[in-house]
Amino acid sequence: MAPSHLLFGDDIFVFTNGNTKCLKHLSKWLEMYQESSGQIFSSEKSKLFLGAMSITKKQRVKAILGFDEGCLPTTYLSIPLVQGRVTRMLLCPLVEKIKRRATGWAGSLLSLQGRVVLVQSVLSSISIYNMGIYKWPASLIKEGEIILCNFFWSGEPDSRKACVVAWDKVCKFFKEGGINLRRLKAINQSLMMKLSWNFLNPADGWSEFMRAKFISKSGNFSRITKGSSIWAGVRGSIEDVRAHSGWVIGNGASIDLWRDNWCSSLSLKDWINDDHIPWNDLHAKLSSIIVEGRWAIPGNLQLLFQRLGVDIHSIKINKNNADRRVWKPDLMGKFSVKGAFEAIRNKDRTVWWASFLSNKAIHHRLTIYVPTQESGQKPLLHPQGSIGDVEDREGYQIGGEGVIVRSEGKDVLVGGRPRILPYEGGFLQFVVALHFIELHRISLLLVP
């Protein structure tokens, strides 16, 4: 067997059976690798993680391999490995790392846009790798978001400042009046959905192993962790994946007749919702009601479809293809973390002024406009952080260096410097219209 490229990493895990024959083969294989590659294993730094076995057997394993016994929790590739439930204490060091990184910057000397870039590109990214493996406790996510919120408003992770806008509104997309930050909870949830998607669609050894361990013979998912630190996150996101996925029916061999949502947004089991039915004894596949590429529905099941309002004969069968789970929000049916985030995030209505601000023609320092408290959807925040308010005839509460005013169905940009914005395929330099606004109040907001 040729050595895998993974063996050239600094730290690797090798899994093996505990019998004497396998251990001797592993020891010989390690010796051959050291001779052929020139790399020498460190016996002092290498550890054995042993399962439930007697003391005598543990001593025999140590004697054959020459390594000492280690214990969990330990760290592998910057990920803490633990048996069982993931606790807050296990992940606290990562939140402290975010805090230390934010403290190391002179955030108060940065512009608001500069702090936004740091939150988007650095602080929010520190936790992504870990969030792709573990489901974070809600209290830890809240603590992490407090750090990000404090740094965004004040430049210091521990310094709280009066917030003009709720953090949830700040994290909205540009088109919804926010500044395109990401909530940590939604990031963690979308990454967990990726694991759940891979679990439901076995394509590698990991998914096959997880399915063999956590799916019973009756087709039900295990409700206990069985010592796994990731199963709680995988199981908790399965329903989110099912809610946004469907099936392209092939031969029906991979679809559970009762538990998969192959004919509607819910499975037949969820539609019926009767705990008196022995579901553990029902594990038929969809192929059992398909004969030669056509539906062969028993009479009692046909009555059930009629009661549910499902036209079973309108569902097409591709008998020459395998069944395929598809991600419904994507036109090609392909799952992505980005698509999962978009599907589960809290959405808001699109604001009329968003297209003016989030545009390449405007410098980034002039695009941080924050809604006021009254409406929740009106601009603006001055680049230096001071807020000025002006009220036009229609009652819009607005303020800042650049002021967008709606009057008589037209949008007019008022500001101390010329603003170039796209207009009907070209660019238009807005002309200031002040006939309905007090000029002396506007002048107080303009930058000299």
Coordinates of C-alpha atoms in Angstrom, one line a residue:
M1 CA 0.0 0.0 0.0
A2 CA 1.4 3.4 -1.0
P3 CA 1.6 5.9 1.9
S4 CA -1.2 8.4 1.8
H5 CA -0.5 12.2 1.6
L6 CA -2.2 12.5 5.0
L7 CA 0.9 10.8 6.6
F8 CA 2.9 13.9 5.8
G9 CA 0.9 16.0 8.2
D10 CA 2.3 16.9 11.6
D11 CA -0.4 14.9 13.5
I12 CA -2.4 11.9 12.3
F13 CA -4.8 9.4 13.8
V14 CA -4.5 5.8 12.8
F15 CA -7.5 3.5 13.7
T16 CA -7.0 -0.2 14.1
N17 CA -8.4 -3.4 15.6
G18 CA -7.0 -4.3 19.0
N19 CA -6.0 -7.9 18.3
T20 CA -2.4 -8.9 18.3
K21 CA -2.2 -9.6 14.6
C22 CA -3.4 -6.2 13.6
L23 CA -1.2 -4.4 16.0
K24 CA 1.9 -6.2 14.8
H25 CA 1.0 -5.4 11.2
L26 CA 0.5 -1.8 12.1
S27 CA 3.9 -1.7 13.9
K28 CA 5.7 -3.2 10.9
W29 CA 3.9 -0.8 8.6
L30 CA 5.0 2.2 10.6
E31 CA 8.6 0.9 10.5
M32 CA 8.5 0.6 6.7
Y33 CA 7.1 4.1 6.4
Q34 CA 9.9 5.5 8.5
E35 CA 12.5 3.8 6.4
S36 CA 11.1 4.8 3.1
S37 CA 10.2 8.4 3.9
G38 CA 13.0 9.3 6.3
Q39 CA 10.4 10.7 8.8
I40 CA 10.8 9.4 12.3
F41 CA 7.8 9.1 14.7
S42 CA 8.3 10.6 18.1
S43 CA 7.5 7.9 20.7
E44 CA 7.3 10.5 23.5
K45 CA 4.7 12.6 21.7
S46 CA 2.7 9.8 20.3
K47 CA -0.2 8.5 22.3
L48 CA -2.6 5.5 22.4
F49 CA -6.3 6.1 22.8
L50 CA -7.8 2.8 23.9
G51 CA -11.3 1.6 24.2
A52 CA -12.9 -0.5 26.9
M53 CA -10.3 -3.3 27.6
S54 CA -8.6 -5.0 30.5
I55 CA -5.5 -3.7 32.1
T56 CA -3.6 -6.7 30.8
K57 CA -4.6 -6.1 27.2
K58 CA -3.7 -2.4 27.5
Q59 CA -0.2 -3.3 28.6
R60 CA 0.1 -5.7 25.7
V61 CA -0.9 -3.0 23.2
K62 CA 1.6 -0.6 24.7
A63 CA 4.4 -3.2 24.5
I64 CA 3.7 -3.9 20.8
L65 CA 3.5 -0.3 19.6
G66 CA 5.8 1.3 22.1
F67 CA 3.5 4.3 22.9
D68 CA 2.1 5.6 26.1
E69 CA -1.7 5.8 26.7
G70 CA -3.4 9.2 26.2
C71 CA -6.8 10.4 27.3
L72 CA -9.6 12.6 26.2
P73 CA -10.2 15.5 25.8
T74 CA -7.2 16.2 23.5
T75 CA -6.6 18.6 20.6
Y76 CA -6.2 17.4 17.0
L77 CA -5.7 19.9 14.1
S78 CA -6.9 22.7 16.5
I79 CA -10.1 20.9 17.2
P80 CA -10.8 19.7 20.8
L81 CA -11.7 16.1 20.8
V82 CA -14.1 14.9 23.5
Q83 CA -16.3 12.0 24.2
G84 CA -20.0 12.7 24.6
R85 CA -21.7 16.1 24.8
V86 CA -19.9 19.3 23.8
T87 CA -19.9 21.7 26.7
R88 CA -19.4 25.4 27.0
M89 CA -16.2 25.0 28.9
L90 CA -14.7 23.0 26.0
L91 CA -15.2 25.8 23.5
C92 CA -14.6 28.8 25.7
P93 CA -11.0 29.1 24.6
L94 CA -12.1 29.9 21.1
V95 CA -14.3 32.8 22.2
E96 CA -11.4 34.1 24.3
K97 CA -9.3 33.9 21.1
I98 CA -11.9 36.1 19.3
K99 CA -11.8 38.5 22.3
R100 CA -8.0 38.7 22.4
R101 CA -7.8 39.3 18.6
A102 CA -10.3 42.2 18.9
T103 CA -8.4 43.6 21.9
G104 CA -5.2 43.7 20.0
W105 CA -6.5 46.1 17.4
A106 CA -6.9 49.8 18.0
G107 CA -10.6 49.6 17.1
S108 CA -11.5 53.0 18.4
L109 CA -9.1 54.5 15.9
L110 CA -10.6 52.7 13.0
S111 CA -13.5 54.0 10.9
L112 CA -16.8 52.1 11.2
Q113 CA -16.3 50.6 7.8
G114 CA -12.9 49.4 8.9
R115 CA -14.4 47.6 11.9
V116 CA -17.0 46.1 9.7
V117 CA -14.3 44.6 7.5
L118 CA -12.5 43.1 10.5
V119 CA -15.7 41.6 11.9
Q120 CA -16.6 40.1 8.5
S121 CA -13.2 38.9 7.5
V122 CA -11.4 38.0 10.7
L123 CA -13.5 37.8 13.9
S124 CA -16.4 35.9 12.4
S125 CA -14.1 33.6 10.6
I126 CA -12.1 32.4 13.7
S127 CA -15.0 30.2 14.8
I128 CA -16.1 28.8 11.4
Y129 CA -13.7 25.8 11.3
N130 CA -14.9 24.7 14.8
M131 CA -18.6 25.5 14.0
G132 CA -18.4 23.1 11.0
I133 CA -17.8 20.3 13.4
Y134 CA -19.7 21.0 16.7
K135 CA -23.0 22.6 17.5
W136 CA -22.2 25.4 19.8
P137 CA -24.2 26.0 23.1
A138 CA -26.6 29.0 22.8
S139 CA -25.0 30.8 25.7
L140 CA -21.6 30.7 24.0
I141 CA -23.0 32.0 20.7
K142 CA -24.6 34.9 22.6
E143 CA -21.3 35.7 24.3
G144 CA -19.5 35.7 21.0
E145 CA -22.0 38.0 19.4
I146 CA -21.7 40.4 22.3
I147 CA -18.0 40.7 21.6
L148 CA -18.6 41.3 17.9
C149 CA -21.4 43.9 18.7
N150 CA -19.2 45.8 21.2
F151 CA -16.3 45.9 18.8
F152 CA -18.5 47.1 15.9
W153 CA -20.0 50.0 17.9
S154 CA -17.1 51.0 20.2
G155 CA -14.0 49.4 18.9
E156 CA -13.4 47.5 22.1
P157 CA -14.8 43.9 22.9
D158 CA -15.5 44.8 26.5
S159 CA -16.8 48.3 26.1
R160 CA -20.5 48.6 25.7
K161 CA -21.9 51.6 23.9
A162 CA -25.4 52.9 23.2
C163 CA -26.5 51.1 20.0
V164 CA -28.5 53.1 17.5
V165 CA -29.8 49.9 15.9
A166 CA -30.5 46.4 17.1
W167 CA -27.8 43.9 16.3
D168 CA -30.2 41.7 14.3
K169 CA -31.0 44.7 12.0
V170 CA -27.3 45.5 11.6
C171 CA -26.7 41.9 10.4
K172 CA -29.3 42.1 7.7
F173 CA -28.3 42.0 4.0
F174 CA -27.6 45.3 2.2
K175 CA -30.8 45.0 0.3
E176 CA -32.7 44.7 3.6
G177 CA -31.1 47.8 5.2
G178 CA -28.2 46.0 7.0
I179 CA -24.5 45.9 6.4
N180 CA -24.2 42.2 5.5
L181 CA -22.8 40.8 8.7
R182 CA -23.5 37.2 9.7
R183 CA -25.1 36.0 12.9
L184 CA -23.0 33.3 14.6
K185 CA -26.1 31.2 15.2
A186 CA -27.0 31.1 11.5
I187 CA -23.4 30.3 10.6
N188 CA -23.3 27.4 13.0
Q189 CA -26.7 26.1 11.9
S190 CA -25.9 26.2 8.2
L191 CA -22.6 24.4 8.8
M192 CA -24.4 21.7 10.8
M193 CA -26.8 21.4 7.9
K194 CA -23.9 20.5 5.7
L195 CA -23.0 17.6 8.0
S196 CA -26.7 16.5 8.0
W197 CA -26.8 16.7 4.2
N198 CA -23.7 14.5 3.9
F199 CA -25.2 12.1 6.5
L200 CA -28.5 11.8 4.6
N201 CA -26.7 11.4 1.3
P202 CA -23.9 8.8 1.9
A203 CA -21.0 9.4 -0.5
D204 CA -18.0 8.6 1.6
G205 CA -16.7 6.5 4.5
W206 CA -17.7 9.0 7.1
S207 CA -21.4 9.1 6.2
E208 CA -21.5 5.3 5.8
F209 CA -20.0 4.9 9.3
M210 CA -22.4 7.4 10.8
R211 CA -25.4 5.8 9.2
A212 CA -24.4 2.4 10.4
K213 CA -23.9 3.7 14.0
F214 CA -26.9 6.0 14.4
I215 CA -29.7 4.5 12.1
S216 CA -31.5 1.5 13.5
K217 CA -32.7 -1.5 11.5
S218 CA -36.2 0.0 11.5
G219 CA -34.9 3.2 9.9
N220 CA -35.2 5.5 12.9
F221 CA -32.4 7.8 14.1
S222 CA -30.8 7.2 17.4
R223 CA -31.9 9.6 20.2
I224 CA -28.7 9.1 22.2
T225 CA -25.2 10.2 21.4
K226 CA -23.5 6.9 21.9
G227 CA -20.4 8.7 23.0
S228 CA -20.3 10.9 19.8
S229 CA -19.6 14.6 20.2
I230 CA -21.0 15.5 16.8
W231 CA -24.2 13.5 16.5
A232 CA -26.3 16.0 18.5
G233 CA -25.5 18.7 15.9
V234 CA -26.1 16.3 13.0
R235 CA -29.4 15.1 14.3
G236 CA -30.6 18.5 15.3
S237 CA -30.2 19.8 11.7
I238 CA -31.8 16.9 9.8
E239 CA -35.3 18.4 9.9
D240 CA -33.9 21.7 8.6
V241 CA -32.4 19.8 5.7
R242 CA -35.6 17.9 5.0
A243 CA -37.7 21.0 5.1
H244 CA -35.7 22.5 2.2
S245 CA -35.0 19.3 0.2
G246 CA -37.0 16.9 -2.0
W247 CA -36.5 13.9 -4.2
V248 CA -36.1 13.1 -7.9
I249 CA -37.5 9.6 -7.9
G250 CA -35.6 7.0 -9.8
N251 CA -36.0 3.3 -9.0
G252 CA -37.2 4.0 -5.5
A253 CA -34.6 1.8 -3.8
S254 CA -33.1 4.6 -1.7
I255 CA -36.3 6.3 -0.5
D256 CA -38.0 5.3 2.7
L257 CA -41.7 5.0 1.9
W258 CA -42.9 6.3 5.2
R259 CA -40.1 8.5 6.6
D260 CA -38.8 10.5 3.5
N261 CA -40.7 13.5 2.1
W262 CA -40.9 12.1 -1.5
C263 CA -44.5 13.2 -2.3
S264 CA -44.9 16.5 -0.4
S265 CA -43.1 18.7 2.1
L266 CA -43.8 16.2 4.9
S267 CA -43.3 12.5 5.1
L268 CA -46.2 10.1 5.2
K269 CA -45.3 9.4 8.9
D270 CA -45.5 13.1 9.7
W271 CA -48.8 13.5 7.8
I272 CA -50.4 10.6 9.6
N273 CA -49.0 11.6 13.0
D274 CA -50.3 8.6 14.9
D275 CA -48.1 7.1 17.6
H276 CA -50.3 4.0 17.9
I277 CA -49.0 2.7 14.6
P278 CA -46.0 0.4 15.0
W279 CA -43.6 2.5 12.9
N280 CA -40.6 0.4 13.9
D281 CA -42.1 -2.5 11.9
L282 CA -42.7 -0.4 8.8
H283 CA -39.5 0.0 6.8
A284 CA -40.6 -0.5 3.2
K285 CA -38.8 1.3 0.3
L286 CA -40.6 3.3 -2.3
S287 CA -39.6 0.7 -4.9
S288 CA -42.2 -1.6 -3.3
I289 CA -45.0 0.4 -4.9
I290 CA -43.2 0.8 -8.3
V291 CA -43.6 -1.9 -10.9
E292 CA -41.8 -1.5 -14.3
G293 CA -41.4 2.2 -13.9
R294 CA -45.1 2.8 -13.0
W295 CA -47.0 3.4 -9.8
A296 CA -48.6 0.3 -8.3
I297 CA -50.5 1.8 -5.3
P298 CA -52.4 -0.6 -3.0
G299 CA -56.1 0.4 -2.4
N300 CA -55.6 1.5 1.2
L301 CA -52.6 3.6 0.4
Q302 CA -54.5 5.1 -2.5
L303 CA -57.2 6.2 -0.1
L304 CA -54.5 7.8 2.1
F305 CA -53.1 9.8 -0.8
Q306 CA -56.7 11.0 -1.6
R307 CA -57.2 12.2 1.9
L308 CA -53.9 14.1 1.9
G309 CA -54.7 15.6 -1.5
V310 CA -51.7 14.1 -3.2
D311 CA -51.9 13.3 -6.9
I312 CA -49.5 10.4 -6.9
H313 CA -49.7 9.9 -10.7
S314 CA -48.4 13.4 -11.4
I315 CA -45.1 12.4 -9.8
K316 CA -42.7 11.3 -12.5
I317 CA -40.5 8.2 -12.2
N318 CA -37.1 7.8 -13.8
K319 CA -36.8 4.1 -13.6
N320 CA -33.3 3.9 -15.2
N321 CA -31.7 6.3 -12.7
A322 CA -31.0 6.1 -9.0
D323 CA -32.9 8.2 -6.5
R324 CA -31.5 11.7 -5.9
R325 CA -32.1 14.1 -3.0
V326 CA -32.2 17.7 -4.3
W327 CA -31.8 21.0 -2.5
K328 CA -35.0 22.8 -3.5
P329 CA -33.8 26.5 -3.1
D330 CA -31.1 25.8 -5.8
L331 CA -32.1 25.5 -9.5
M332 CA -29.6 22.6 -10.0
G333 CA -30.6 20.9 -6.7
K334 CA -27.1 21.2 -5.3
F335 CA -26.6 21.9 -1.6
S336 CA -24.2 24.6 -0.4
V337 CA -23.5 26.2 2.9
K338 CA -24.3 29.6 1.4
G339 CA -27.7 28.3 0.2
A340 CA -28.4 26.8 3.6
F341 CA -27.6 30.1 5.3
E342 CA -29.9 32.0 2.9
A343 CA -32.7 29.5 3.6
I344 CA -32.6 29.7 7.4
R345 CA -31.7 33.3 8.1
N346 CA -34.2 35.8 9.3
K347 CA -35.3 37.8 6.3
D348 CA -36.7 41.3 6.1
R349 CA -38.4 43.3 3.4
T350 CA -36.2 45.1 0.9
V351 CA -35.6 48.8 1.5
W352 CA -35.9 51.4 -1.3
W353 CA -32.6 53.1 -0.6
A354 CA -30.4 50.0 -0.4
S355 CA -29.4 50.1 -4.1
F356 CA -28.0 53.6 -3.7
L357 CA -25.7 52.7 -0.9
S358 CA -24.4 49.2 -1.7
N359 CA -22.9 50.2 -5.0
K360 CA -19.3 50.1 -6.3
A361 CA -19.7 53.8 -7.4
I362 CA -19.8 54.9 -3.8
H363 CA -16.7 54.7 -1.6
H364 CA -17.1 52.2 1.3
R365 CA -16.7 54.9 3.9
L366 CA -19.9 56.5 2.6
T367 CA -21.9 53.2 2.6
I368 CA -22.3 52.6 6.3
Y369 CA -25.8 54.0 6.8
V370 CA -27.7 52.8 9.9
P371 CA -31.5 53.0 10.2
T372 CA -33.0 55.2 12.9
Q373 CA -34.9 53.8 15.8
E374 CA -38.3 55.1 14.8
S375 CA -38.8 53.5 11.4
G376 CA -36.1 50.8 11.4
Q377 CA -35.6 51.4 7.6
K378 CA -34.4 55.0 7.1
P379 CA -30.8 56.1 6.8
L380 CA -28.2 57.3 7.9
L381 CA -25.0 57.2 10.0
H382 CA -22.3 59.8 9.6
P383 CA -18.9 58.3 8.7
Q384 CA -17.3 59.7 11.8
G385 CA -20.1 58.2 13.9
S386 CA -22.2 61.3 14.8
I387 CA -25.8 61.2 13.9
G388 CA -27.9 64.2 12.7
D389 CA -31.6 64.1 12.1
V390 CA -33.6 66.0 9.5
E391 CA -37.3 65.6 8.9
D392 CA -38.8 66.2 5.4
R393 CA -42.4 66.9 4.6
E394 CA -43.3 63.3 4.4
G395 CA -42.1 62.6 7.9
Y396 CA -39.0 60.5 7.1
Q397 CA -36.4 60.6 9.9
I398 CA -33.1 60.9 8.2
G399 CA -29.6 62.2 8.8
G400 CA -25.9 61.9 8.1
E401 CA -23.3 63.2 5.6
G402 CA -25.3 62.0 2.6
V403 CA -29.0 62.3 2.9
I404 CA -31.5 60.5 0.7
V405 CA -34.9 62.1 0.7
R406 CA -38.1 60.8 -0.9
S407 CA -40.4 63.6 -2.2
E408 CA -43.2 63.3 -4.7
G409 CA -42.2 59.8 -5.6
K410 CA -38.6 60.7 -6.5
D411 CA -35.4 59.9 -4.6
V412 CA -33.0 62.8 -4.2
L413 CA -29.6 62.6 -2.6
V414 CA -28.5 65.6 -0.6
G415 CA -24.9 66.0 0.6
G416 CA -21.8 68.1 1.1
R417 CA -19.9 66.4 -1.7
P418 CA -21.1 65.4 -5.2
R419 CA -22.5 61.8 -5.3
I420 CA -22.2 59.7 -8.5
L421 CA -24.8 56.9 -8.7
P422 CA -25.8 54.6 -11.5
Y423 CA -28.9 55.5 -13.4
E424 CA -30.5 53.7 -16.3
G425 CA -27.3 52.1 -17.4
G426 CA -25.2 55.2 -17.0
F427 CA -24.3 57.5 -14.1
L428 CA -26.2 60.5 -12.8
Q429 CA -24.8 63.2 -10.6
F430 CA -27.7 64.1 -8.3
V431 CA -28.8 67.7 -8.1
V432 CA -29.6 69.0 -4.6
A433 CA -33.3 69.9 -4.2
L434 CA -33.9 72.0 -1.0
H435 CA -37.3 73.6 -1.6
F436 CA -39.0 71.5 1.0
I437 CA -36.2 71.2 3.6
E438 CA -34.8 74.0 5.8
L439 CA -31.5 74.8 4.4
H440 CA -29.9 75.9 7.6
R441 CA -30.7 72.5 9.3
I442 CA -29.2 70.6 6.4
S443 CA -26.0 72.7 6.4
L444 CA -25.3 71.6 10.0
L445 CA -24.8 68.0 8.8
L446 CA -22.5 68.6 5.8
V447 CA -18.8 68.0 6.0
P448 CA -16.8 71.2 5.2

